[in-house]
Coordinates of C-alpha atoms and ligand atoms in Angstrom, one line a residue:
X1 CA -104.4 -18.0 170.6
X2 CA -104.3 -19.9 173.9
X3 CA -107.8 -21.5 174.1
X4 CA -109.7 -21.9 177.3
X5 CA -109.8 -25.7 176.8
X6 CA -108.5 -28.1 174.2
X7 CA -108.5 -31.9 173.6
X8 CA -105.3 -34.0 173.6
X9 CA -105.3 -36.6 170.9
X10 CA -102.3 -39.0 170.7
X11 CA -101.1 -41.7 168.3
X12 CA -102.8 -44.5 170.4
X13 CA -106.2 -42.7 170.1
X14 CA -105.8 -42.5 166.3
X15 CA -104.8 -46.2 166.1
X16 CA -107.7 -47.4 168.2
X17 CA -110.2 -45.5 166.0
X18 CA -108.6 -46.8 162.8
X19 CA -108.8 -50.3 164.2
X20 CA -112.5 -50.0 164.5
X21 CA -112.9 -48.6 161.0
X22 CA -111.2 -51.7 159.7
X23 CA -113.5 -54.0 161.8
X24 CA -117.0 -55.3 161.2
X25 CA -118.6 -52.9 163.7
X26 CA -119.0 -49.2 163.2
X27 CA -121.9 -48.4 165.6
X28 CA -123.3 -50.7 168.3
X29 CA -120.4 -53.2 168.7
X30 CA -118.0 -54.4 171.4
X31 CA -116.3 -51.1 172.0
X32 CA -119.3 -49.6 173.6
X33 CA -119.5 -52.2 176.3
X34 CA -115.8 -52.1 176.8
X35 CA -115.9 -48.3 177.3
X36 CA -118.8 -48.7 179.7
X37 CA -117.1 -51.3 181.8
X38 CA -113.9 -49.2 182.0
X39 CA -116.0 -46.2 182.9
X40 CA -117.7 -48.1 185.7
X41 CA -114.3 -49.2 187.0
X42 CA -113.0 -45.6 187.0
X43 CA -116.0 -44.0 188.7
X44 CA -116.8 -47.0 191.0
X45 CA -120.5 -46.8 189.9
X46 CA -122.5 -50.0 189.2
X47 CA -123.7 -49.1 185.7
X48 CA -122.5 -46.8 182.9
X49 CA -124.6 -46.4 179.8
X50 CA -122.9 -44.5 176.9
X51 CA -125.0 -42.2 174.7
X52 CA -124.7 -39.8 171.8
X53 CA -123.7 -36.7 173.9
X54 CA -124.1 -35.1 177.3
X55 CA -127.4 -33.5 176.4
X56 CA -128.8 -36.9 175.5
X57 CA -127.5 -38.2 178.8
X58 CA -129.4 -35.4 180.6
X59 CA -132.6 -36.2 178.6
X60 CA -132.2 -39.8 179.6
X61 CA -131.9 -38.9 183.2
X62 CA -135.1 -36.9 183.0
X63 CA -136.8 -39.8 181.4
X64 CA -135.6 -42.1 184.1
X65 CA -137.0 -39.7 186.7
X66 CA -140.4 -39.9 184.9
X67 CA -140.5 -36.1 184.5
X68 CA -143.8 -35.1 182.8
X69 CA -146.0 -32.1 182.4
X70 CA -146.7 -30.5 185.7
X71 CA -143.6 -31.8 187.4
X72 CA -141.0 -29.4 188.8
X73 CA -137.2 -30.0 188.7
X74 CA -134.9 -27.8 190.7
X75 CA -131.9 -26.5 188.6
X76 CA -129.2 -23.9 189.1
X77 CA -129.0 -21.0 186.7
X78 CA -125.2 -21.0 186.4
X79 CA -124.9 -23.8 183.9
X80 CA -125.0 -24.6 180.2
X81 CA -128.6 -24.3 179.0
X82 CA -128.8 -28.1 178.2
X83 CA -129.1 -28.8 182.0
X84 CA -132.6 -27.2 182.2
X85 CA -133.5 -27.7 178.6
X86 CA -133.6 -31.5 179.4
X87 CA -136.4 -30.8 181.9
X88 CA -138.3 -29.1 179.1
X89 CA -137.7 -32.0 176.7
X90 CA -139.9 -34.1 179.0
X91 CA -142.5 -31.5 179.5
X92 CA -141.4 -30.6 183.0
X93 CA -140.8 -27.1 184.5
X94 CA -137.3 -26.1 185.6
X95 CA -137.3 -24.1 188.9
X96 CA -134.2 -22.0 189.2
X97 CA -132.5 -21.9 192.6
X98 CA -129.7 -19.4 193.2
X99 CA -126.0 -20.3 193.7
X100 CA -123.4 -19.6 196.3
X101 CA -121.2 -16.8 195.0
X102 CA -118.0 -18.2 196.4
X103 CA -118.2 -21.5 194.6
X104 CA -121.0 -20.9 192.0
X105 CA -122.6 -24.2 193.2
X106 CA -126.3 -24.4 193.9
X107 CA -127.2 -23.1 197.3
X108 CA -128.5 -26.2 199.1
X109 CA -130.3 -24.1 201.8
X110 CA -132.3 -22.4 199.1
X111 CA -133.0 -25.8 197.5
X112 CA -134.9 -26.7 200.6
X113 CA -137.1 -23.6 200.4
X114 CA -137.9 -24.2 196.7
X115 CA -139.3 -27.8 197.1
X116 CA -143.0 -28.1 196.5
X117 CA -145.6 -30.8 196.1
X118 CA -144.7 -30.9 192.4
X119 CA -140.9 -31.3 192.8
X120 CA -139.7 -34.6 191.3
X121 CA -136.0 -34.1 191.1
X122 CA -133.0 -31.9 192.1
X123 CA -130.3 -31.3 189.5
X124 CA -127.0 -30.2 190.9
X125 CA -124.1 -29.1 188.6
X126 CA -120.5 -29.7 189.7
X127 CA -119.6 -26.3 188.3
X128 CA -116.0 -26.0 187.0
X129 CA -115.3 -29.4 188.3
X130 CA -116.0 -29.0 192.0
X131 CA -118.5 -31.5 193.5
X132 CA -121.6 -30.0 195.0
X133 CA -122.6 -30.4 198.7
X134 CA -123.8 -34.0 198.1
X135 CA -124.4 -34.8 201.8
X136 CA -126.8 -31.9 202.2
X137 CA -128.4 -32.3 198.8
X138 CA -128.8 -36.1 199.3
X139 CA -130.4 -35.6 202.6
X140 CA -132.9 -33.0 201.2
X141 CA -133.7 -35.4 198.3
X142 CA -134.3 -38.3 200.6
X143 CA -136.4 -36.4 203.0
X144 CA -138.7 -35.1 200.2
X145 CA -138.6 -38.4 198.2
X146 CA -137.2 -36.8 195.1
X147 CA -134.3 -37.9 192.9
X148 CA -130.9 -36.3 193.0
X149 CA -129.4 -36.0 189.5
X150 CA -125.8 -34.8 189.1
X151 CA -124.8 -32.9 185.9
X152 CA -121.2 -33.8 186.3
X153 CA -120.1 -32.8 182.8
X154 CA -117.4 -30.7 184.4
X155 CA -116.3 -33.1 187.0
X156 CA -115.1 -36.4 185.7
X157 CA -112.5 -37.7 188.2
X158 CA -113.5 -35.2 191.0
X159 CA -114.1 -36.5 194.5
X160 CA -116.3 -35.6 197.4
X161 CA -115.2 -36.8 200.9
X162 CA -113.1 -39.5 199.1
X163 CA -115.9 -40.7 196.9
X164 CA -115.8 -40.3 193.1
X165 CA -118.3 -38.3 191.3
X166 CA -120.6 -40.8 189.7
X167 CA -121.4 -42.5 193.0
X168 CA -122.8 -39.5 194.8
X169 CA -126.3 -39.0 193.2
X170 CA -129.1 -41.3 192.0
X171 CA -128.1 -40.6 188.4
X172 CA -125.0 -38.8 187.2
X173 CA -124.3 -37.6 183.6
X174 CA -121.1 -36.8 181.8
X175 CA -120.1 -35.2 178.5
X176 CA -117.3 -36.1 176.2
X177 CA -117.3 -32.9 174.1
X178 CA -113.7 -32.0 173.1
X179 CA -113.4 -29.3 175.8
X180 CA -114.3 -31.8 178.6
X181 CA -111.9 -34.0 180.5
X182 CA -111.9 -36.8 177.9
X183 CA -113.4 -36.7 174.4
X184 CA -115.2 -39.0 172.0
X185 CA -115.9 -36.1 169.6
X186 CA -119.5 -36.1 170.7
X187 CA -120.5 -38.4 173.5
X188 CA -122.0 -38.8 176.9
X189 CA -122.6 -41.2 179.8
X190 CA -125.4 -41.9 182.2
X191 CA -124.1 -43.5 185.4
X192 CA -126.2 -45.1 188.2
X193 CA -126.1 -47.7 190.9
X194 CA -129.7 -48.6 190.1
X195 CA -129.9 -51.6 187.7
X196 CA -133.5 -50.9 186.6
X197 CA -132.5 -47.3 185.7
X198 CA -129.6 -48.7 183.6
X199 CA -131.9 -51.1 181.8
X200 CA -134.4 -48.4 181.0
X201 CA -131.5 -46.1 179.9
X202 CA -130.3 -48.7 177.4
X203 CA -133.8 -48.9 176.0
X204 CA -134.3 -45.1 175.9
X205 CA -131.1 -44.7 173.8
X206 CA -132.4 -47.2 171.3
X207 CA -135.9 -46.1 170.4
X208 CA -137.4 -47.6 173.6
X209 CA -136.8 -51.1 172.1
X210 CA -136.8 -54.0 174.6
X211 CA -134.0 -56.3 173.6
X212 CA -134.9 -58.9 176.2
X213 CA -137.9 -60.1 174.2
X214 CA -135.4 -61.3 171.7
X215 CA -134.4 -64.0 174.2
X216 CA -138.0 -64.8 175.1
X217 CA -139.0 -65.3 171.5
X218 CA -135.8 -66.9 170.2
X219 CA -137.8 -68.9 167.7
X220 CA -138.6 -65.7 165.9
X221 CA -135.3 -63.8 165.9
X222 CA -136.8 -60.9 164.0
X223 CA -139.1 -60.1 166.9
X224 CA -138.7 -57.1 169.1
X225 CA -141.0 -54.7 171.0
X226 CA -140.9 -51.0 171.4
X227 CA -142.1 -50.4 175.0
X228 CA -141.1 -46.8 175.7
X229 CA -140.9 -43.6 173.5
X230 CA -137.2 -43.7 173.1
X231 CA -134.8 -41.9 170.8
X232 CA -131.8 -42.7 168.7
X233 CA -129.2 -41.6 171.3
X234 CA -126.8 -44.4 170.4
X235 CA -123.0 -43.7 170.4
X236 CA -120.8 -45.4 167.9
X237 CA -118.0 -48.0 168.3
X238 CA -115.7 -45.5 166.6
X239 CA -116.3 -43.0 169.3
X240 CA -116.0 -45.5 172.2
X241 CA -112.7 -46.7 170.9
X242 CA -111.5 -43.1 171.3
X243 CA -113.1 -42.9 174.8
X244 CA -111.3 -46.1 175.9
X245 CA -107.8 -44.8 175.1
X246 CA -108.7 -41.3 176.4
X247 CA -109.9 -42.7 179.7
X248 CA -106.5 -44.4 180.3
X249 CA -104.8 -41.0 180.2
X250 CA -107.3 -39.2 182.4
X251 CA -105.4 -39.6 185.7
X252 CA -102.3 -37.8 184.3
X253 CA -104.5 -35.1 182.8
X254 CA -106.3 -34.5 186.0
X255 CA -103.0 -34.1 187.7
X256 CA -101.9 -31.6 185.1
X257 CA -105.2 -29.6 185.4
X258 CA -104.7 -29.4 189.1
X259 CA -101.0 -28.2 188.8
X260 CA -102.1 -25.4 186.5
X261 CA -104.9 -24.4 188.9
X262 CA -102.3 -24.3 191.8
X263 CA -100.1 -22.1 189.7
X264 CA -103.0 -19.7 189.1
X265 CA -103.9 -19.8 192.8
X266 CA -100.3 -18.8 193.7
X267 CA -100.3 -16.2 190.9
X268 CA -103.4 -14.4 192.2
X269 CA -102.9 -14.9 196.0
X270 CA -101.6 -11.3 196.4
X271 CA -104.0 -9.8 193.9
X272 CA -106.3 -6.9 194.9
X273 CA -109.0 -7.3 192.3
X274 CA -108.8 -11.0 191.1
X275 CA -110.5 -13.6 193.3
X276 CA -110.4 -17.3 192.2
X277 CA -113.5 -19.3 193.1
X278 CA -113.3 -21.0 196.5
X279 CA -112.6 -24.8 196.7
X280 CA -114.1 -26.5 199.8
X281 CA -111.7 -28.7 201.7
X282 CA -113.9 -31.8 201.4
X283 CA -113.5 -32.0 197.6
X284 CA -110.8 -33.0 195.1
X285 CA -111.5 -30.6 192.3
X286 CA -111.3 -31.8 188.7
X287 CA -110.8 -28.3 187.2
X288 CA -112.7 -28.5 183.9
X289 CA -112.6 -24.7 184.2
X290 CA -110.5 -22.3 186.2
X291 CA -112.7 -19.3 187.0
X292 CA -111.8 -16.0 188.6
X293 CA -114.0 -13.0 189.7
X294 CA -113.0 -9.5 188.7
X295 CA -114.3 -7.5 191.6
X296 CA -116.6 -4.5 191.3
X297 CA -113.9 -2.0 192.5
X298 CA -111.4 -3.1 189.8
X299 CA -110.3 -0.3 187.4
X300 CA -111.8 -2.2 184.5
X301 CA -115.0 -4.1 184.0
X302 CA -115.0 -7.8 183.3
X303 CA -116.1 -7.0 179.7
X304 CA -113.1 -4.7 179.3
X305 CA -110.8 -7.3 180.8
X306 CA -112.2 -9.9 178.5
X307 CA -111.5 -7.8 175.4
X308 CA -107.9 -6.9 176.5
X309 CA -107.1 -10.6 177.3
X310 CA -108.5 -11.6 173.9
X311 CA -106.3 -8.8 172.4
X312 CA -103.3 -10.6 173.9
X313 CA -104.4 -13.9 172.2
X314 CA -105.6 -15.4 175.5
X315 CA -108.9 -17.3 174.8
X316 CA -110.7 -16.3 178.0
X317 CA -114.4 -17.1 178.2
X318 CA -117.5 -16.6 180.4
X319 CA -119.3 -19.6 181.9
X320 CA -122.2 -18.9 181.9
X321 CA -125.0 -16.5 181.0
X322 CA -127.5 -17.4 183.7
X323 CA -130.0 -19.7 181.9
X324 CA -133.1 -17.9 183.1
X325 CA -132.0 -14.8 181.2
X326 CA -132.0 -16.4 177.8
X327 CA -134.8 -15.2 175.5
X328 CA -136.3 -18.6 175.2
X329 CA -136.8 -18.8 178.9
X330 CA -138.0 -15.3 179.3
X331 CA -140.5 -15.7 176.5
X332 CA -141.7 -19.2 177.3
X333 CA -141.2 -19.6 181.0
X334 CA -141.7 -16.1 182.1
X335 CA -138.3 -15.9 183.8
X336 CA -136.7 -12.5 184.4
X337 CA -133.9 -10.6 185.9
X338 CA -134.1 -10.6 189.7
X339 CA -135.1 -14.2 190.0
X340 CA -131.6 -15.3 190.9
X341 CA -129.8 -12.1 192.0
X342 CA -126.5 -13.8 193.1
X343 CA -126.1 -15.6 189.8
X344 CA -126.9 -12.4 187.9
X345 CA -124.4 -10.3 189.9
X346 CA -121.6 -12.8 189.7
X347 CA -122.2 -13.3 186.0
X348 CA -120.9 -9.7 185.5
X349 CA -117.6 -10.6 187.3
X350 CA -116.6 -14.1 186.2
X351 CA -113.9 -14.9 183.7
X352 CA -112.7 -18.4 182.7
X353 CA -109.0 -18.7 182.2
X354 CA -107.3 -21.4 180.0
X355 CA -106.7 -24.7 181.8
X356 CA -106.1 -27.9 179.7
X357 CA -103.5 -30.7 180.0
X358 CA -101.2 -29.6 177.2
X359 CA -100.9 -26.0 178.5
X360 CA -97.3 -25.1 179.2
X361 CA -96.2 -23.4 182.5
X362 CA -94.9 -20.4 180.5
X363 CA -98.4 -20.0 179.0
X364 CA -99.9 -20.1 182.5
X365 CA -97.4 -17.5 183.7
X366 CA -98.3 -15.3 180.6
X367 CA -102.0 -15.5 181.5
X368 CA -101.3 -14.6 185.1
X369 CA -99.0 -11.6 184.3
X370 CA -101.3 -10.4 181.5
X371 CA -104.4 -10.4 183.7
X372 CA -102.6 -8.6 186.6
X373 CA -101.0 -6.1 184.2
X374 CA -104.4 -5.3 182.6
X375 CA -105.8 -4.6 186.1
X376 CA -102.8 -2.3 186.9
X377 CA -101.3 -4.7 189.4
Ligands
LIG401 C1 -121.0 -29.8 178.2 C2 -122.1 -29.7 179.1 C3 -123.4 -30.2 178.8 C4 -123.7 -30.8 177.4 O1 -122.9 -31.8 176.9 P1 -122.9 -32.1 175.3 O2 -122.1 -33.3 175.3 O3 -122.3 -30.9 174.7 O4 -124.3 -32.3 174.9 C5 -124.3 -30.2 179.8 N1 -124.1 -29.6 181.0 C6 -122.9 -29.1 181.3 C7 -122.7 -28.5 182.6 C8 -121.9 -29.1 180.3 O5 -120.7 -28.5 180.6

């Protein structure tokens, strides 16, 4: 089976993890800070705070935004449920704003219309690895005095108008799950230029404990204070050792993901029924996912195409079921079909094709010819 995504682990990754296992530190040791500094360097952001996973990073972002009961947070429906779940963790209310069907990115014009007195933040998702319309979204956020939070779990290494993802929003979050650009097994990162946010994020990942009082009360080295209701969202040194060696290989991997995407673009350029998502000219796409739409006039439905591709050992997937259609949201937030008609319609057409650095050209060609054959092209 050709999977839709897969990690690449090399000898240097294994060696750096083994080195930590032989050291004195397993959890909060020197590798965390080293990974954070390298991550700051890569993204160009002032502060990077590593946490247990991408969902914990999103939760941390909602904590930093002071989301509480009664607050609204704008989110797109075309994302992994964790994006809007994180609003619920803090007692806030996600407000779903529909997407642009060419890119599957949140429609910034509809964002404007959905802002209310209660809105505290806008979350944009760099779907598939394409940065959102940050200039427009940033302007809306500024005008209405709300935070812009980027769920960039798909977009490590992507750029918008020459600026790296991580420097485009007030807070940006990443995931290091094995299907993402780099992996630490489980892992995540909160990135921000705001030093106070970074300080609070470091507390939040460690039970809300203020380490600075240590310094103030040096005579009593056992003394600490819990000042926020934090969680144990710590990442380990073992994981960060892996992150450090993975990050070094990211530029080469991004290049390969883009080559594969170009090959797909060429392969489908003459296709009647297969339409790749649009990439805007102002971005450099990171291609976490390569997504096509199977149009409504095609001889087979997306579901039939999905089954036939799987039958050919091609691990196609669907990203995503619109979040507001999940039973939990319908039952507890009263969401329903019809709330985001564009996301709902495009959901029936989208198909994620395999794209990961170790994928061979012959495999890419096999995916292209299989999909076209299945659709009678
Ligand atoms: C992967 C992902 C997450 C969650 O990350 P985890 O590390 O799995 O918790 C959140 N949002 C998006 C868009 C993702 O792709």
